[in-house]
């Protein structure tokens, strides 16, 4: 379970900015905090109920026989709307917390954790037998684009996301006359140009969106790509008089990339 929570904490920080996950471990007890960073001015009854139901179900399913409802304590702003019988009343505490806290014994961290979801296996038709299909390359570029915000996304990490052996990805890319590093560079340039042209995001934030450390790194990369700075490119991309102004973001509000949506409460 410790691996599951640590991955959750890391992944959410890369995906969304309106909720923050953290884990605090003290002798005998673990506190898993889900904190909303956006001030909610209206009642959050439905969000809280969904959040409690989701995480209790995940933890119960993952731990199996190790799970004991007497060992869990959940702190929420309100217990209204919770499913009857989901947890005993003594396992629920109300507080002016802006989110939710789940407390449980430390031995749960080392307990085996498996959701054992019965996923339907489908044919990976996007992978041609010889790796020479344009559809294959398009598929890989799409996956990479959705995960380009991850810094230091190695070939092995990318292969895990695709659930394909790294050497197979290499062979597919070689058949198309490219490499993983070149594909990543091309995708990073494409996403950067899209964000510069179609959003008002600061350059510093765009750098993080494409997996670079900051504005200086983006400036160096963009000069190599386009022979000019990101700011110069943005100025040149501004719509002329009579054209529509850039939209706020190509993916909607600033927040979760479309590849791996996470629960938000």
mmCIF file of C-alpha atoms in Angstrom:
data_model
loop_
_atom_site.group_PDB
_atom_site.id
_atom_site.type_symbol
_atom_site.label_atom_id
_atom_site.label_comp_id
_atom_site.label_asym_id
_atom_site.label_seq_id
_atom_site.Cartn_x
_atom_site.Cartn_y
_atom_site.Cartn_z
ATOM 1 C CA UNK A 1 0.000 0.000 0.000
ATOM 2 C CA UNK A 2 2.933 2.318 0.645
ATOM 3 C CA UNK A 3 3.952 2.063 -3.010
ATOM 4 C CA UNK A 4 0.398 2.854 -4.113
ATOM 5 C CA UNK A 5 0.176 5.978 -1.928
ATOM 6 C CA UNK A 6 3.639 7.256 -2.855
ATOM 7 C CA UNK A 7 2.866 6.930 -6.547
ATOM 8 C CA UNK A 8 -0.471 8.676 -6.008
ATOM 9 C CA UNK A 9 1.206 11.602 -4.231
ATOM 10 C CA UNK A 10 3.816 11.972 -6.982
ATOM 11 C CA UNK A 11 1.423 11.588 -9.904
ATOM 12 C CA UNK A 12 -1.201 14.021 -8.620
ATOM 13 C CA UNK A 13 1.392 16.766 -8.169
ATOM 14 C CA UNK A 14 2.213 16.410 -11.872
ATOM 15 C CA UNK A 15 -1.373 16.253 -13.030
ATOM 16 C CA UNK A 16 -3.396 18.853 -11.140
ATOM 17 C CA UNK A 17 -2.899 22.026 -9.151
ATOM 18 C CA UNK A 18 -6.240 22.291 -7.335
ATOM 19 C CA UNK A 19 -5.583 19.453 -4.891
ATOM 20 C CA UNK A 20 -2.491 18.361 -2.976
ATOM 21 C CA UNK A 21 -1.872 14.865 -1.619
ATOM 22 C CA UNK A 22 0.568 14.162 1.204
ATOM 23 C CA UNK A 23 1.450 11.325 3.566
ATOM 24 C CA UNK A 24 2.630 11.850 7.159
ATOM 25 C CA UNK A 25 3.970 8.881 9.099
ATOM 26 C CA UNK A 26 4.284 8.862 12.874
ATOM 27 C CA UNK A 27 4.878 5.929 15.225
ATOM 28 C CA UNK A 28 1.796 3.746 14.969
ATOM 29 C CA UNK A 29 -0.276 5.876 12.585
ATOM 30 C CA UNK A 30 -0.246 7.175 9.017
ATOM 31 C CA UNK A 31 -2.155 10.255 7.875
ATOM 32 C CA UNK A 32 -3.012 10.473 4.188
ATOM 33 C CA UNK A 33 -4.143 14.040 3.483
ATOM 34 C CA UNK A 34 -6.094 15.270 0.474
ATOM 35 C CA UNK A 35 -6.089 19.061 0.613
ATOM 36 C CA UNK A 36 -7.975 21.374 -1.726
ATOM 37 C CA UNK A 37 -5.796 24.319 -2.724
ATOM 38 C CA UNK A 38 -8.768 26.218 -4.155
ATOM 39 C CA UNK A 39 -11.083 27.870 -1.651
ATOM 40 C CA UNK A 40 -14.554 26.332 -1.883
ATOM 41 C CA UNK A 41 -17.297 28.809 -0.984
ATOM 42 C CA UNK A 42 -20.265 26.494 -1.543
ATOM 43 C CA UNK A 43 -21.116 23.284 0.322
ATOM 44 C CA UNK A 44 -18.904 20.364 -0.720
ATOM 45 C CA UNK A 45 -21.243 17.601 0.461
ATOM 46 C CA UNK A 46 -21.304 15.698 -2.805
ATOM 47 C CA UNK A 47 -17.549 15.998 -3.396
ATOM 48 C CA UNK A 48 -16.770 14.801 0.125
ATOM 49 C CA UNK A 49 -19.150 11.863 -0.139
ATOM 50 C CA UNK A 50 -17.684 10.773 -3.477
ATOM 51 C CA UNK A 51 -14.142 11.173 -2.170
ATOM 52 C CA UNK A 52 -14.743 9.075 0.935
ATOM 53 C CA UNK A 53 -16.527 6.363 -1.052
ATOM 54 C CA UNK A 54 -13.755 6.264 -3.648
ATOM 55 C CA UNK A 55 -10.797 5.973 -1.298
ATOM 56 C CA UNK A 56 -12.450 3.648 1.175
ATOM 57 C CA UNK A 57 -13.363 1.344 -1.701
ATOM 58 C CA UNK A 58 -9.835 1.471 -3.160
ATOM 59 C CA UNK A 59 -8.152 0.817 0.180
ATOM 60 C CA UNK A 60 -10.577 -1.937 1.136
ATOM 61 C CA UNK A 61 -10.205 -3.628 -2.243
ATOM 62 C CA UNK A 62 -6.433 -3.273 -2.309
ATOM 63 C CA UNK A 63 -5.770 -4.522 1.211
ATOM 64 C CA UNK A 64 -8.250 -7.375 1.139
ATOM 65 C CA UNK A 65 -8.288 -9.305 4.426
ATOM 66 C CA UNK A 66 -5.835 -6.848 6.003
ATOM 67 C CA UNK A 67 -8.458 -4.111 5.937
ATOM 68 C CA UNK A 68 -10.268 -3.627 9.240
ATOM 69 C CA UNK A 69 -12.878 -0.840 9.420
ATOM 70 C CA UNK A 70 -12.071 -0.438 13.109
ATOM 71 C CA UNK A 71 -8.517 0.649 12.201
ATOM 72 C CA UNK A 72 -9.424 3.489 9.852
ATOM 73 C CA UNK A 73 -10.417 7.048 10.739
ATOM 74 C CA UNK A 74 -11.610 9.533 8.142
ATOM 75 C CA UNK A 75 -11.866 13.262 8.816
ATOM 76 C CA UNK A 76 -14.130 15.265 6.497
ATOM 77 C CA UNK A 77 -16.071 18.554 6.627
ATOM 78 C CA UNK A 78 -19.365 16.660 6.606
ATOM 79 C CA UNK A 79 -20.546 13.061 6.684
ATOM 80 C CA UNK A 80 -23.775 13.867 4.871
ATOM 81 C CA UNK A 81 -24.388 11.908 1.700
ATOM 82 C CA UNK A 82 -22.200 8.950 2.634
ATOM 83 C CA UNK A 83 -23.464 5.506 1.746
ATOM 84 C CA UNK A 84 -25.086 3.788 4.738
ATOM 85 C CA UNK A 85 -22.863 1.038 6.110
ATOM 86 C CA UNK A 86 -19.753 2.186 4.231
ATOM 87 C CA UNK A 87 -17.928 2.625 7.540
ATOM 88 C CA UNK A 88 -18.922 2.448 11.200
ATOM 89 C CA UNK A 89 -19.895 5.794 12.717
ATOM 90 C CA UNK A 90 -16.816 5.833 14.957
ATOM 91 C CA UNK A 91 -14.615 5.755 11.839
ATOM 92 C CA UNK A 92 -15.906 9.147 10.686
ATOM 93 C CA UNK A 93 -15.010 12.504 12.211
ATOM 94 C CA UNK A 94 -16.165 15.942 11.043
ATOM 95 C CA UNK A 95 -13.816 18.900 11.107
ATOM 96 C CA UNK A 96 -13.237 22.215 9.309
ATOM 97 C CA UNK A 97 -10.672 20.500 7.105
ATOM 98 C CA UNK A 98 -10.520 21.727 3.511
ATOM 99 C CA UNK A 99 -10.433 18.273 1.978
ATOM 100 C CA UNK A 100 -10.091 14.922 3.676
ATOM 101 C CA UNK A 101 -7.725 12.994 5.959
ATOM 102 C CA UNK A 102 -7.488 9.209 6.141
ATOM 103 C CA UNK A 103 -5.696 7.792 9.170
ATOM 104 C CA UNK A 104 -4.704 4.152 9.538
ATOM 105 C CA UNK A 105 -2.074 1.960 11.278
ATOM 106 C CA UNK A 106 1.466 1.898 9.881
ATOM 107 C CA UNK A 107 1.468 -1.841 9.217
ATOM 108 C CA UNK A 108 -0.960 -1.223 6.353
ATOM 109 C CA UNK A 109 1.897 0.462 4.467
ATOM 110 C CA UNK A 110 3.775 -2.831 4.191
ATOM 111 C CA UNK A 111 0.724 -4.970 3.573
ATOM 112 C CA UNK A 112 0.263 -6.489 0.092
ATOM 113 C CA UNK A 113 -1.861 -4.179 -2.025
ATOM 114 C CA UNK A 114 -3.558 -5.303 -5.224
ATOM 115 C CA UNK A 115 -6.725 -3.969 -6.802
ATOM 116 C CA UNK A 116 -6.817 -7.007 -9.091
ATOM 117 C CA UNK A 117 -8.995 -5.255 -11.620
ATOM 118 C CA UNK A 118 -10.291 -7.573 -14.304
ATOM 119 C CA UNK A 119 -9.183 -5.525 -17.280
ATOM 120 C CA UNK A 120 -10.459 -6.572 -20.665
ATOM 121 C CA UNK A 121 -7.547 -7.468 -22.910
ATOM 122 C CA UNK A 122 -7.885 -6.077 -26.386
ATOM 123 C CA UNK A 123 -5.708 -6.358 -29.436
ATOM 124 C CA UNK A 124 -2.998 -3.719 -29.653
ATOM 125 C CA UNK A 125 -3.806 -3.175 -33.313
ATOM 126 C CA UNK A 126 -1.932 0.121 -33.346
ATOM 127 C CA UNK A 127 1.351 -1.847 -33.375
ATOM 128 C CA UNK A 128 2.102 -3.161 -36.822
ATOM 129 C CA UNK A 129 4.015 -6.422 -36.975
ATOM 130 C CA UNK A 130 7.084 -4.816 -38.520
ATOM 131 C CA UNK A 131 6.733 -1.481 -36.766
ATOM 132 C CA UNK A 132 6.573 0.307 -40.103
ATOM 133 C CA UNK A 133 3.062 1.713 -39.742
ATOM 134 C CA UNK A 134 2.498 5.461 -39.612
ATOM 135 C CA UNK A 135 -0.386 4.734 -37.243
ATOM 136 C CA UNK A 136 2.111 3.172 -34.842
ATOM 137 C CA UNK A 137 4.288 6.257 -34.802
ATOM 138 C CA UNK A 138 1.232 8.484 -34.408
ATOM 139 C CA UNK A 139 0.088 6.381 -31.465
ATOM 140 C CA UNK A 140 3.464 6.635 -29.718
ATOM 141 C CA UNK A 141 3.634 10.383 -30.327
ATOM 142 C CA UNK A 142 0.161 10.773 -28.835
ATOM 143 C CA UNK A 143 1.137 8.880 -25.686
ATOM 144 C CA UNK A 144 4.336 10.893 -25.404
ATOM 145 C CA UNK A 145 2.481 14.175 -25.902
ATOM 146 C CA UNK A 146 0.117 13.316 -23.055
ATOM 147 C CA UNK A 147 3.084 12.622 -20.743
ATOM 148 C CA UNK A 148 5.607 15.208 -21.944
ATOM 149 C CA UNK A 149 5.289 17.170 -18.670
ATOM 150 C CA UNK A 150 7.258 14.463 -16.857
ATOM 151 C CA UNK A 151 10.858 15.596 -16.459
ATOM 152 C CA UNK A 152 13.542 13.054 -17.372
ATOM 153 C CA UNK A 153 11.031 10.712 -19.007
ATOM 154 C CA UNK A 154 13.424 7.949 -20.039
ATOM 155 C CA UNK A 155 12.765 5.348 -22.696
ATOM 156 C CA UNK A 156 12.238 2.751 -19.969
ATOM 157 C CA UNK A 157 9.679 4.974 -18.225
ATOM 158 C CA UNK A 158 7.901 5.629 -21.517
ATOM 159 C CA UNK A 159 7.869 1.905 -22.307
ATOM 160 C CA UNK A 160 6.191 1.221 -18.960
ATOM 161 C CA UNK A 161 3.473 3.735 -19.788
ATOM 162 C CA UNK A 162 2.936 2.075 -23.174
ATOM 163 C CA UNK A 163 3.245 -1.414 -21.666
ATOM 164 C CA UNK A 164 5.705 -2.324 -24.385
ATOM 165 C CA UNK A 165 9.320 -3.500 -24.068
ATOM 166 C CA UNK A 166 11.823 -0.625 -24.620
ATOM 167 C CA UNK A 167 13.634 -2.520 -27.362
ATOM 168 C CA UNK A 168 10.418 -2.931 -29.297
ATOM 169 C CA UNK A 169 9.805 0.809 -29.138
ATOM 170 C CA UNK A 170 13.354 1.367 -30.372
ATOM 171 C CA UNK A 171 12.790 -0.977 -33.308
ATOM 172 C CA UNK A 172 9.502 0.739 -34.168
ATOM 173 C CA UNK A 173 11.159 4.163 -34.151
ATOM 174 C CA UNK A 174 14.210 2.994 -36.085
ATOM 175 C CA UNK A 175 11.896 1.615 -38.778
ATOM 176 C CA UNK A 176 10.449 5.127 -39.064
ATOM 177 C CA UNK A 177 13.892 6.709 -39.260
ATOM 178 C CA UNK A 178 13.810 8.343 -35.864
ATOM 179 C CA UNK A 179 14.703 7.695 -32.226
ATOM 180 C CA UNK A 180 13.084 8.147 -28.843
ATOM 181 C CA UNK A 181 15.137 11.242 -28.039
ATOM 182 C CA UNK A 182 14.304 12.805 -31.411
ATOM 183 C CA UNK A 183 10.606 11.992 -31.057
ATOM 184 C CA UNK A 184 10.557 13.494 -27.560
ATOM 185 C CA UNK A 185 12.275 16.634 -28.843
ATOM 186 C CA UNK A 186 9.796 16.955 -31.720
ATOM 187 C CA UNK A 187 6.789 16.480 -29.434
ATOM 188 C CA UNK A 188 8.179 18.948 -26.913
ATOM 189 C CA UNK A 189 8.595 21.554 -29.650
ATOM 190 C CA UNK A 190 5.098 20.941 -30.981
ATOM 191 C CA UNK A 191 3.471 21.293 -27.547
ATOM 192 C CA UNK A 192 5.530 24.388 -26.742
ATOM 193 C CA UNK A 193 4.546 26.120 -29.977
ATOM 194 C CA UNK A 194 0.906 25.225 -29.387
ATOM 195 C CA UNK A 195 0.925 26.671 -25.871
ATOM 196 C CA UNK A 196 2.787 29.816 -26.956
ATOM 197 C CA UNK A 197 0.403 30.435 -29.858
ATOM 198 C CA UNK A 198 -2.900 29.530 -28.257
ATOM 199 C CA UNK A 199 -2.648 30.335 -24.553
ATOM 200 C CA UNK A 200 -1.525 33.161 -22.297
ATOM 201 C CA UNK A 201 0.413 30.868 -19.971
ATOM 202 C CA UNK A 202 3.704 32.354 -18.685
ATOM 203 C CA UNK A 203 6.836 30.962 -20.311
ATOM 204 C CA UNK A 204 7.945 29.546 -16.950
ATOM 205 C CA UNK A 205 4.760 27.506 -16.688
ATOM 206 C CA UNK A 206 5.033 26.330 -20.284
ATOM 207 C CA UNK A 207 8.533 25.068 -19.538
ATOM 208 C CA UNK A 208 7.165 22.872 -16.762
ATOM 209 C CA UNK A 209 4.323 21.723 -19.024
ATOM 210 C CA UNK A 210 6.857 20.294 -21.491
ATOM 211 C CA UNK A 211 9.144 18.687 -18.930
ATOM 212 C CA UNK A 212 11.883 21.329 -18.769
ATOM 213 C CA UNK A 213 13.361 22.782 -15.607
ATOM 214 C CA UNK A 214 12.502 26.419 -16.252
ATOM 215 C CA UNK A 215 12.476 29.416 -18.626
ATOM 216 C CA UNK A 216 16.229 29.289 -19.279
ATOM 217 C CA UNK A 217 16.072 25.670 -20.384
ATOM 218 C CA UNK A 218 13.084 26.404 -22.606
ATOM 219 C CA UNK A 219 14.809 29.437 -24.090
ATOM 220 C CA UNK A 220 17.872 27.362 -25.053
ATOM 221 C CA UNK A 221 15.752 24.575 -26.516
ATOM 222 C CA UNK A 222 13.488 26.936 -28.434
ATOM 223 C CA UNK A 223 16.415 28.828 -29.975
ATOM 224 C CA UNK A 224 17.665 25.463 -31.234
ATOM 225 C CA UNK A 225 14.224 24.551 -32.599
ATOM 226 C CA UNK A 226 13.124 27.828 -34.155
ATOM 227 C CA UNK A 227 16.106 30.161 -34.103
ATOM 228 C CA UNK A 228 14.344 32.653 -31.838
ATOM 229 C CA UNK A 229 13.130 32.990 -28.267
ATOM 230 C CA UNK A 230 9.732 31.795 -27.000
ATOM 231 C CA UNK A 231 8.711 35.418 -26.427
ATOM 232 C CA UNK A 232 9.583 36.372 -29.999
ATOM 233 C CA UNK A 233 7.646 33.361 -31.321
ATOM 234 C CA UNK A 234 4.596 34.331 -29.235
ATOM 235 C CA UNK A 235 4.686 37.897 -30.517
ATOM 236 C CA UNK A 236 4.859 36.651 -34.111
ATOM 237 C CA UNK A 237 1.952 34.265 -33.444
ATOM 238 C CA UNK A 238 -0.439 36.924 -32.178
ATOM 239 C CA UNK A 239 -3.596 37.133 -34.288
ATOM 240 C CA UNK A 240 -3.829 40.027 -36.661
ATOM 241 C CA UNK A 241 -6.666 42.518 -36.435
ATOM 242 C CA UNK A 242 -9.981 40.819 -37.087
ATOM 243 C CA UNK A 243 -8.809 37.391 -36.022
ATOM 244 C CA UNK A 244 -9.940 35.628 -32.868
ATOM 245 C CA UNK A 245 -7.850 36.050 -29.725
ATOM 246 C CA UNK A 246 -6.033 33.048 -28.288
ATOM 247 C CA UNK A 247 -8.133 30.808 -26.090
ATOM 248 C CA UNK A 248 -7.232 30.272 -22.475
ATOM 249 C CA UNK A 249 -5.799 26.796 -23.001
ATOM 250 C CA UNK A 250 -5.974 24.075 -25.658
ATOM 251 C CA UNK A 251 -7.040 21.615 -22.987
ATOM 252 C CA UNK A 252 -9.453 23.859 -21.094
ATOM 253 C CA UNK A 253 -8.623 25.161 -17.649
ATOM 254 C CA UNK A 254 -5.066 24.907 -16.349
ATOM 255 C CA UNK A 255 -4.851 21.559 -14.623
ATOM 256 C CA UNK A 256 -4.818 17.858 -15.416
ATOM 257 C CA UNK A 257 -3.379 16.648 -18.770
ATOM 258 C CA UNK A 258 -5.850 14.403 -20.561
ATOM 259 C CA UNK A 259 -3.762 11.194 -20.276
ATOM 260 C CA UNK A 260 -4.259 10.290 -16.649
ATOM 261 C CA UNK A 261 -7.201 11.994 -14.901
ATOM 262 C CA UNK A 262 -7.096 11.729 -11.151
ATOM 263 C CA UNK A 263 -9.836 11.997 -8.600
ATOM 264 C CA UNK A 264 -10.363 15.543 -7.403
ATOM 265 C CA UNK A 265 -12.270 16.372 -4.281
#
